[in-house]
Amino acid sequence: MVPTSYYVLLSAILFTIGVLGVLLRRNAIVVFMSVELMLNAANLALVAFARERLAVEAQVLVFFVITVAAAEVAVGLALLVSIFRTKRTADVDEVSTLKG
Amino acid sequence: MDWLTILIIVIQCFVITLAVTTAFAYLTLFERRLLARLQHRVGPNRAGPKGFLQPAADAVKLFFKEDIVPAMADKPVYLLAPALAVIPALIIWAVIPFGCLNLNWDYQACYDPARANLWNILQITDLNIGVLYVLAVTSIGVYGITLAGWASNNKYSMLGGIRSSAQLISYELALGCAVLSVVMTYGTFSTHEIVTQQQGGLWGIIPQLLGFVLFMVAATAEVVRAPFDLVEAEQELTGGYNTEYGSMKFALFFMAEYIKLIAVSALAVTFFFGGWNFPGLDILGREVTALAGPVAGSIVFGLVSLGAFLLKVVIFLFISVWVRASWPRLRYDRLMDLGWKWLLPLGLLNLVYTAVVIVLIPDRVVHSWVLFGLGALTIAIALGFNRTPKPVDNVTLVNDVQLPQS
Amino acid sequence: MDLILFLITAVIAITGAVAMLVSRNAVHSALFLLLNFAAISVMYLLLSAPFLFAIQLTVYAGAIMVLFLFVVMLLGAEKVEDAPDRIAWQQPLALLLGLALLVVSVVVGLGGATTPPPAGEALAQFSDPRSLGALLFTDYLLPFEVTGFILLIAVVGVVVLNQRGRKI
Amino acid sequence: MELLIWLIPLLPFIGFLLNVFVIRREREAGLVASGLVAAAFVVTLIAVAMLAGMPPEERRIVSTAWEWINTGSFRVPFAIMFDPLTAVMALLITGVGALIHVYSIGYMHGDPRVVRYFAYLNLFVTMMLFLVMANNLLLLFLGWEGVGLCSFLLIGFWFERKSASAAAVKAFVVNRIGDAAFILAMLAVFAYFGTLNFYGDGEGGQLGFLERVSDIAGLRIGPDWQPIFVSTAISFLLLIGATGKSAQFPLFVWLPDAMAGPTPVSALIHAATMVTGGVYLMARAEPLFVASFTTQGWVAWIGALTALLAGTAAMAQWDIKRVLAYSTVSQLGFMVAACGMGAYVAAIFHLLTHGIFKALLFLAAGSVIHGTHDTQDMRRMGGLKDAMPITFRTYVIGALALAGIVPFAGFWSKDEILAHAISHGQTPIFVILFLTSLLTAFYMGRQVALVFFGTQRDPSYHPHESPQVMTVPLVVLAVGATIGGAINLPVLHWLTDWLEPVLHEKAGEFNLWLALIATAGAVGMGYLGWWVYTTNAAKIKIGGKDPAYRYSGDIWEGMEEAWYFDRLYQRTVVAGFERLADFLARVFDPQGVDGLVMGVGRFFGGLANGVRALQTGYVRTYALVFTVGVLIVLGVMLWFAR
């Protein structure tokens, strides 16, 4: 069997890439994708640990995460479309009027 | 997993891919001939006897056409799109049971879900999430079309692509509802088990009459067949997403569409028409075993079940062509209207009363017929609604035009 | 066998993620992310969670990424980063932080992980969608229904957000 | 029985609710209000009869409706009780109250706010009954404040008049001083006894604090070199509370002003019932007061001093109601002094008789005011005895009772107090009280002479007798004032026996010589007063000086001004507060409070200006900072998880 730590390592790498995506990319949609990647990385680690302990509850949890992620994407993309309509761009740096 | 298993699986995959591709080729011929008959014309009849070599001729032509990539296209995606269209159409076959040929030479095992080692070479794998797998694969079928539309950098293609993603996502829900009703009726995700539970003539169409209707409508939309072929509507979009595609790449799209059509027909048979079952199949198996031993019994059983399955699929394909020849294309807003306001609510309703009836009435036969009655009633009521299209602002009916008084 | 499959899939997943990060075209990013998600769904299969495999494919690949692509295409927002970065100083810092985060999370994550138990009756139980479904409709019924409600609210919210001709 | 005693306060309360929420017409209001109070009187009579049927030592009924307050160790039940002391108080309240309600129908006829008036009056009766029936200090305090509220509302009933609303506010504010002491007393009682109940519920529960006064015997608080007995502290605080409610020195100034209210209100609240609340409280808390020798001395002296001060002040008043008001203060002083000397039965006896005849006097005065078209200045009256025969006769009976002439009610009760003083060697108190009783006779003679004899000095009105609805209560009360002394005649001492289970007091000796001397003195002084003001009637001018002013000069002016206490308070306490308020409003609020608030605002404004630079608006920068935070948290966790 593949040790759990391999999966966790992979999850950590993917999560870091997601974080970097949020920090580096300016395209709001790509930023959003990076957030999804982070969610997936967390799910992966969760399932890996669940496999180690054979805990079905963790699968239930992942199921919920995926479902709520779907809702989140729907609302988030709707917001992006709204923003795009007024700003004519999907650059997150353009949406910076709320500042001191 | 020993090497024999892997070898068998590889052979199965190879055979099925070849078989499906061939079936696609001859489906085109079948469709063209049939359409010609339905429209009172002759159809292709020059290549070979009764045009039997026409598919080969087409293949040769498509192979040797010049391969063009538009200059402003997004090249990697443009090339990727046809592959993405074909792959789901092919891998969906992994869980479809064509028949039951038991390599342990024990045809009885086909009816016994408890027997773990089912050496059935007429189904690649029997997943415990088989139906979910089908749904998952259909859900990624949208990429090929969408990406093709976008990557071509052509506004007709783009419109086709956008239309396709909206349409496929919309009808996927109704499709899922219909399929989940079946899953609920049989209490399993495994396609093989669904088939075995339909043994004895009580086919899936009886408890799931409404489910079947929904499945057929939604599946037709999923494979963008007429009357739901707005994605490629020639009259409006000059071919839609595949406008910019030629030669083999176009052939791949074409192939994907027809393979999906066959797959959907196969799924309809599996879910609603007993799969490889037909009345008297087990008697045949028993008699042949008694006459010529278990090996012959098992082989005859397998081949006959395969034949029954194929026959049913062909009937469905015929119906599909018939529909294409008969019905006009829907307008896009009516398409969305149908998907969201009719199919999805009916699907949910079906899901709900299936669950209630199954829980309330434990007896399989009784609840099947009760569900049949409910399904028929629901269809009758749904059809009974006045479906007169509501007037749209930019349409003026002839009757409404005021003629100047003379 | 498992390890080879894992390594191949892991390489694909990481490749997909990195490519998503570096591609300048949002559609390419989305496609690479799709690749990554597909790899993760295969990971679920390797982890004996076939139900999650199907859900991952259906929801993430079949719905969420389609939605992303749809929005990208609709908005024509494939390339928005052609303008110079106004906070370019952040990039090296972000890389540094990412590295630190990687180190920390690897150290944290490897803390309690060991080799999982081999196949058996318990594993069959674990991978059977029936046990998950039973749990979902008994112990986790309330969260399940709340999730349904969240989805409903999301639908309403999206409709309200994207109404045309009305100031929000 | 328990239900019966709950009915007593609830009947007037129902009347209050009806008058507030249902009734809109004057006639119904009067009937409902009087009827329900009369019904309460009947119920009280039945309850008293049933109480009398019990063995003397068991004559206490405690009934708990529900747990009112329950916070840990502080538990207060909503409990009332009925024992001999409560019984006589309830009889007085409902009996006199019912008569005054009936009288009010006539007196208030035509007033635009009669319904409200009767609602207040019913609420007052309810609250007064709760005051006397409460089984714990907190419920008593509820009644105490309730009657204070009703007093405030009724004094200011004609709030269009500046003087009325000012008097209402004054009464309220002065009473607050006493109430503060009352609250402190409650806290002290709870601190030392752990309960506010007077008595246990008789079912084996915790005993009330009045039954456990011995717990604090000898208990001292304060610094070592000047300790105070706890009993002294508590009873002294209660005394201050009583001086507020019962208008004793130095807090008596509100009562004369309270005459701005309708006259029946003066009769009921400011003569017969509410102002006796302090005396009732002392009688109820008798074990506590008896336990403190110090407080008893203070009580006696305060009572005596008040009696004398108010008696002298009453002599020089021109307003018919103010005379009676100062007289009330003076008589309350008698009762308080009696309490201070340990003559609680005598105090209650005097309370009862005074309640009857002073109500009679006020109502009769009200009748006079009514018959002379709202004239209150006695200089504008005179010779009314022919125009208002019934009022005249009942007034004279009331005056005789107040002056202490045999055989009217006032004689017996006053005599008992004086006899107790002399028999217990309280000579200074006795001298003061005796002097005051002589003054009482004098000013009543003066008043009768001024109002009813001579000729009418102001011809601008035509006096007439009041309607029957007003005169009948007068007659009933006159009968009570005549024979009321019978309840505690020296030989029979029914009241003493009746109150024995509560006050544990034996009947005193009847001092024949004292009685003779006192009667003779009263007759003489009463006649003197009458004679002076009938013979000098011609010299009295409207707005003019008193004939006696010539002989006494400034002293008379001092008496007229009640020894300048109002002016004193005005110049010291009130002026001080005004200056403080002025300082707070003009200096402290704009500079201190506002400065603080604005300073805080400016501080944070400056801070925000500084911090503003951090808010760039770039989401990515926020995410970066967020990541740093996550790293720190994870790092710390790692560090400590090692």
mmCIF file of N, CA and C in Angstrom, chain B residues 187-254:
data_model
loop_
_atom_site.group_PDB
_atom_site.id
_atom_site.type_symbol
_atom_site.label_atom_id
_atom_site.label_comp_id
_atom_site.label_asym_id
_atom_site.label_seq_id
_atom_site.Cartn_x
_atom_site.Cartn_y
_atom_site.Cartn_z
ATOM 1 N N GLY B 187 -32.105 -0.384 -5.951
ATOM 2 C CA GLY B 187 -31.280 -0.351 -4.755
ATOM 3 C C GLY B 187 -29.827 -0.643 -4.994
ATOM 4 N N THR B 188 -29.301 -0.325 -6.179
ATOM 5 C CA THR B 188 -27.886 -0.587 -6.416
ATOM 6 C C THR B 188 -27.352 0.356 -7.488
ATOM 7 N N PHE B 189 -26.050 0.598 -7.438
ATOM 8 C CA PHE B 189 -25.390 1.387 -8.470
ATOM 9 C C PHE B 189 -24.802 0.485 -9.565
ATOM 10 N N SER B 190 -24.776 -0.794 -9.288
ATOM 11 C CA SER B 190 -24.112 -1.701 -10.218
ATOM 12 C C SER B 190 -25.016 -1.994 -11.407
ATOM 13 N N THR B 191 -24.487 -1.784 -12.632
ATOM 14 C CA THR B 191 -25.302 -1.986 -13.831
ATOM 15 C C THR B 191 -25.663 -3.462 -14.006
ATOM 16 N N HIS B 192 -24.732 -4.331 -13.686
ATOM 17 C CA HIS B 192 -25.026 -5.756 -13.827
ATOM 18 C C HIS B 192 -26.175 -6.156 -12.909
ATOM 19 N N GLU B 193 -26.131 -5.679 -11.710
ATOM 20 C CA GLU B 193 -27.210 -6.035 -10.787
ATOM 21 C C GLU B 193 -28.535 -5.486 -11.264
ATOM 22 N N ILE B 194 -28.519 -4.268 -11.805
ATOM 23 C CA ILE B 194 -29.762 -3.706 -12.325
ATOM 24 C C ILE B 194 -30.337 -4.632 -13.382
ATOM 25 N N VAL B 195 -29.469 -5.150 -14.228
ATOM 26 C CA VAL B 195 -29.944 -6.043 -15.285
ATOM 27 C C VAL B 195 -30.486 -7.333 -14.687
ATOM 28 N N THR B 196 -29.746 -7.938 -13.767
ATOM 29 C CA THR B 196 -30.214 -9.217 -13.230
ATOM 30 C C THR B 196 -31.527 -9.053 -12.476
ATOM 31 N N GLN B 197 -31.718 -7.903 -11.853
ATOM 32 C CA GLN B 197 -32.968 -7.727 -11.128
ATOM 33 C C GLN B 197 -34.164 -7.596 -12.052
ATOM 34 N N GLN B 198 -33.893 -7.347 -13.351
ATOM 35 C CA GLN B 198 -35.016 -7.236 -14.275
ATOM 36 C C GLN B 198 -35.370 -8.577 -14.893
ATOM 37 N N GLN B 199 -34.788 -9.623 -14.392
ATOM 38 C CA GLN B 199 -35.093 -10.951 -14.904
ATOM 39 C C GLN B 199 -36.569 -11.276 -14.684
ATOM 40 N N GLY B 200 -37.135 -11.971 -15.646
ATOM 41 C CA GLY B 200 -38.516 -12.411 -15.469
ATOM 42 C C GLY B 200 -39.540 -11.471 -16.040
ATOM 43 N N GLY B 201 -39.105 -10.595 -16.935
ATOM 44 C CA GLY B 201 -40.088 -9.806 -17.668
ATOM 45 C C GLY B 201 -40.517 -8.530 -16.997
ATOM 46 N N LEU B 202 -40.248 -8.372 -15.705
ATOM 47 C CA LEU B 202 -40.647 -7.153 -15.046
ATOM 48 C C LEU B 202 -39.571 -6.099 -15.293
ATOM 49 N N TRP B 203 -39.553 -5.556 -16.515
ATOM 50 C CA TRP B 203 -38.465 -4.674 -16.900
ATOM 51 C C TRP B 203 -38.603 -3.304 -16.274
ATOM 52 N N GLY B 204 -37.504 -2.595 -16.364
ATOM 53 C CA GLY B 204 -37.447 -1.288 -15.700
ATOM 54 C C GLY B 204 -38.478 -0.301 -16.190
ATOM 55 N N ILE B 205 -39.003 -0.519 -17.382
ATOM 56 C CA ILE B 205 -39.965 0.461 -17.874
ATOM 57 C C ILE B 205 -41.256 0.399 -17.083
ATOM 58 N N ILE B 206 -41.519 -0.712 -16.419
ATOM 59 C CA ILE B 206 -42.789 -0.802 -15.700
ATOM 60 C C ILE B 206 -42.778 0.057 -14.439
ATOM 61 N N PRO B 207 -41.817 -0.113 -13.516
ATOM 62 C CA PRO B 207 -41.847 0.843 -12.392
ATOM 63 C C PRO B 207 -41.430 2.253 -12.807
ATOM 64 N N GLN B 208 -40.656 2.361 -13.861
ATOM 65 C CA GLN B 208 -40.092 3.671 -14.185
ATOM 66 C C GLN B 208 -40.544 4.155 -15.559
ATOM 67 N N LEU B 209 -41.838 4.122 -15.787
ATOM 68 C CA LEU B 209 -42.346 4.591 -17.069
ATOM 69 C C LEU B 209 -41.994 6.067 -17.260
ATOM 70 N N LEU B 210 -42.296 6.860 -16.244
ATOM 71 C CA LEU B 210 -41.977 8.286 -16.318
ATOM 72 C C LEU B 210 -40.472 8.478 -16.425
ATOM 73 N N GLY B 211 -39.724 7.661 -15.641
ATOM 74 C CA GLY B 211 -38.274 7.750 -15.692
ATOM 75 C C GLY B 211 -37.764 7.478 -17.097
ATOM 76 N N PHE B 212 -38.360 6.518 -17.751
ATOM 77 C CA PHE B 212 -37.929 6.170 -19.109
ATOM 78 C C PHE B 212 -38.162 7.340 -20.068
ATOM 79 N N VAL B 213 -39.362 7.928 -19.953
ATOM 80 C CA VAL B 213 -39.656 9.052 -20.847
ATOM 81 C C VAL B 213 -38.660 10.183 -20.607
ATOM 82 N N LEU B 214 -38.455 10.488 -19.341
ATOM 83 C CA LEU B 214 -37.509 11.564 -19.022
ATOM 84 C C LEU B 214 -36.121 11.221 -19.531
ATOM 85 N N PHE B 215 -35.728 9.957 -19.312
ATOM 86 C CA PHE B 215 -34.391 9.535 -19.724
ATOM 87 C C PHE B 215 -34.224 9.703 -21.224
ATOM 88 N N MET B 216 -35.219 9.281 -21.962
ATOM 89 C CA MET B 216 -35.086 9.359 -23.410
ATOM 90 C C MET B 216 -34.971 10.795 -23.890
ATOM 91 N N VAL B 217 -35.827 11.670 -23.351
ATOM 92 C CA VAL B 217 -35.776 13.065 -23.776
ATOM 93 C C VAL B 217 -34.435 13.675 -23.381
ATOM 94 N N ALA B 218 -34.068 13.478 -22.115
ATOM 95 C CA ALA B 218 -32.836 14.090 -21.633
ATOM 96 C C ALA B 218 -31.620 13.515 -22.343
ATOM 97 N N ALA B 219 -31.637 12.193 -22.589
ATOM 98 C CA ALA B 219 -30.484 11.581 -23.226
ATOM 99 C C ALA B 219 -30.344 12.065 -24.662
ATOM 100 N N THR B 220 -31.472 12.229 -25.331
ATOM 101 C CA THR B 220 -31.408 12.748 -26.697
ATOM 102 C C THR B 220 -30.776 14.140 -26.697
ATOM 103 N N ALA B 221 -31.153 14.922 -25.698
ATOM 104 C CA ALA B 221 -30.544 16.247 -25.602
ATOM 105 C C ALA B 221 -29.071 16.138 -25.251
ATOM 106 N N GLU B 222 -28.716 15.178 -24.412
ATOM 107 C CA GLU B 222 -27.328 15.017 -24.000
ATOM 108 C C GLU B 222 -26.425 14.692 -25.188
ATOM 109 N N VAL B 223 -26.950 13.892 -26.109
ATOM 110 C CA VAL B 223 -26.114 13.540 -27.257
ATOM 111 C C VAL B 223 -26.359 14.481 -28.428
ATOM 112 N N VAL B 224 -27.012 15.611 -28.137
ATOM 113 C CA VAL B 224 -27.361 16.645 -29.116
ATOM 114 C C VAL B 224 -27.875 16.061 -30.432
ATOM 115 N N ARG B 225 -28.812 15.139 -30.311
ATOM 116 C CA ARG B 225 -29.487 14.609 -31.487
ATOM 117 C C ARG B 225 -30.718 15.456 -31.763
ATOM 118 N N ALA B 226 -31.209 15.398 -32.973
ATOM 119 C CA ALA B 226 -32.480 16.031 -33.284
ATOM 120 C C ALA B 226 -33.546 15.434 -32.364
ATOM 121 N N PRO B 227 -34.479 16.187 -31.870
ATOM 122 C CA PRO B 227 -34.726 17.618 -32.149
ATOM 123 C C PRO B 227 -33.988 18.573 -31.228
ATOM 124 N N PHE B 228 -32.928 18.104 -30.591
ATOM 125 C CA PHE B 228 -32.209 19.003 -29.680
ATOM 126 C C PHE B 228 -30.824 19.359 -30.211
ATOM 127 N N ASP B 229 -30.638 19.345 -31.530
ATOM 128 C CA ASP B 229 -29.284 19.529 -32.060
ATOM 129 C C ASP B 229 -28.980 20.993 -32.347
ATOM 130 N N LEU B 230 -29.317 21.846 -31.377
ATOM 131 C CA LEU B 230 -29.105 23.265 -31.622
ATOM 132 C C LEU B 230 -27.646 23.638 -31.671
ATOM 133 N N VAL B 231 -26.820 22.761 -31.088
ATOM 134 C CA VAL B 231 -25.396 23.088 -31.024
ATOM 135 C C VAL B 231 -24.793 23.159 -32.421
ATOM 136 N N GLU B 232 -25.295 22.314 -33.307
ATOM 137 C CA GLU B 232 -24.694 22.292 -34.642
ATOM 138 C C GLU B 232 -25.649 22.781 -35.715
ATOM 139 N N ALA B 233 -26.784 23.322 -35.227
ATOM 140 C CA ALA B 233 -27.819 23.744 -36.167
ATOM 141 C C ALA B 233 -27.256 24.415 -37.414
ATOM 142 N N GLU B 234 -27.281 23.709 -38.509
ATOM 143 C CA GLU B 234 -26.631 24.205 -39.722
ATOM 144 C C GLU B 234 -27.228 25.526 -40.191
ATOM 145 N N GLN B 235 -28.546 25.603 -40.069
ATOM 146 C CA GLN B 235 -29.191 26.788 -40.607
ATOM 147 C C GLN B 235 -28.805 28.051 -39.858
ATOM 148 N N GLU B 236 -28.556 27.922 -38.537
ATOM 149 C CA GLU B 236 -28.277 29.126 -37.752
ATOM 150 C C GLU B 236 -26.794 29.342 -37.548
ATOM 151 N N LEU B 237 -26.081 28.244 -37.333
ATOM 152 C CA LEU B 237 -24.701 28.387 -36.911
ATOM 153 C C LEU B 237 -23.718 27.857 -37.942
ATOM 154 N N THR B 238 -24.196 27.594 -39.114
ATOM 155 C CA THR B 238 -23.344 27.018 -40.160
ATOM 156 C C THR B 238 -22.507 25.874 -39.620
ATOM 157 N N GLY B 239 -23.145 25.006 -38.894
ATOM 158 C CA GLY B 239 -22.429 23.826 -38.415
ATOM 159 C C GLY B 239 -22.036 23.891 -36.957
ATOM 160 N N GLY B 240 -22.112 25.086 -36.363
ATOM 161 C CA GLY B 240 -21.848 25.169 -34.938
ATOM 162 C C GLY B 240 -20.400 24.944 -34.577
ATOM 163 N N TYR B 241 -20.181 24.204 -33.513
ATOM 164 C CA TYR B 241 -18.839 24.090 -32.950
ATOM 165 C C TYR B 241 -17.839 23.487 -33.915
ATOM 166 N N ASN B 242 -18.307 22.672 -34.868
ATOM 167 C CA ASN B 242 -17.320 22.007 -35.725
ATOM 168 C C ASN B 242 -17.160 22.697 -37.071
ATOM 169 N N THR B 243 -17.583 23.965 -37.148
ATOM 170 C CA THR B 243 -17.440 24.697 -38.404
ATOM 171 C C THR B 243 -16.008 24.679 -38.906
ATOM 172 N N GLU B 244 -15.066 24.913 -38.002
ATOM 173 C CA GLU B 244 -13.667 25.076 -38.399
ATOM 174 C C GLU B 244 -12.919 23.755 -38.478
ATOM 175 N N TYR B 245 -13.610 22.661 -38.245
ATOM 176 C CA TYR B 245 -12.910 21.387 -38.223
ATOM 177 C C TYR B 245 -13.120 20.649 -39.544
ATOM 178 N N GLY B 246 -12.060 19.965 -39.950
ATOM 179 C CA GLY B 246 -12.156 19.190 -41.171
ATOM 180 C C GLY B 246 -11.453 17.852 -41.002
ATOM 181 N N SER B 247 -11.514 17.051 -42.042
ATOM 182 C CA SER B 247 -10.830 15.758 -42.114
ATOM 183 C C SER B 247 -11.020 14.903 -40.869
ATOM 184 N N MET B 248 -9.949 14.346 -40.321
ATOM 185 C CA MET B 248 -10.061 13.357 -39.245
ATOM 186 C C MET B 248 -10.643 13.950 -37.977
ATOM 187 N N LYS B 249 -10.302 15.249 -37.731
ATOM 188 C CA LYS B 249 -10.807 15.860 -36.493
ATOM 189 C C LYS B 249 -12.322 15.990 -36.538
ATOM 190 N N PHE B 250 -12.810 16.358 -37.717
ATOM 191 C CA PHE B 250 -14.255 16.388 -37.851
ATOM 192 C C PHE B 250 -14.834 14.987 -37.675
ATOM 193 N N ALA B 251 -14.120 14.002 -38.250
ATOM 194 C CA ALA B 251 -14.585 12.625 -38.139
ATOM 195 C C ALA B 251 -14.664 12.194 -36.683
ATOM 196 N N LEU B 252 -13.742 12.687 -35.859
ATOM 197 C CA LEU B 252 -13.767 12.308 -34.447
ATOM 198 C C LEU B 252 -15.021 12.843 -33.773
ATOM 199 N N PHE B 253 -15.349 14.110 -34.045
ATOM 200 C CA PHE B 253 -16.580 14.651 -33.460
ATOM 201 C C PHE B 253 -17.787 13.847 -33.880
ATOM 202 N N PHE B 254 -17.797 13.575 -35.171
ATOM 203 C CA PHE B 254 -18.892 12.808 -35.728
ATOM 204 C C PHE B 254 -19.004 11.462 -35.044
#
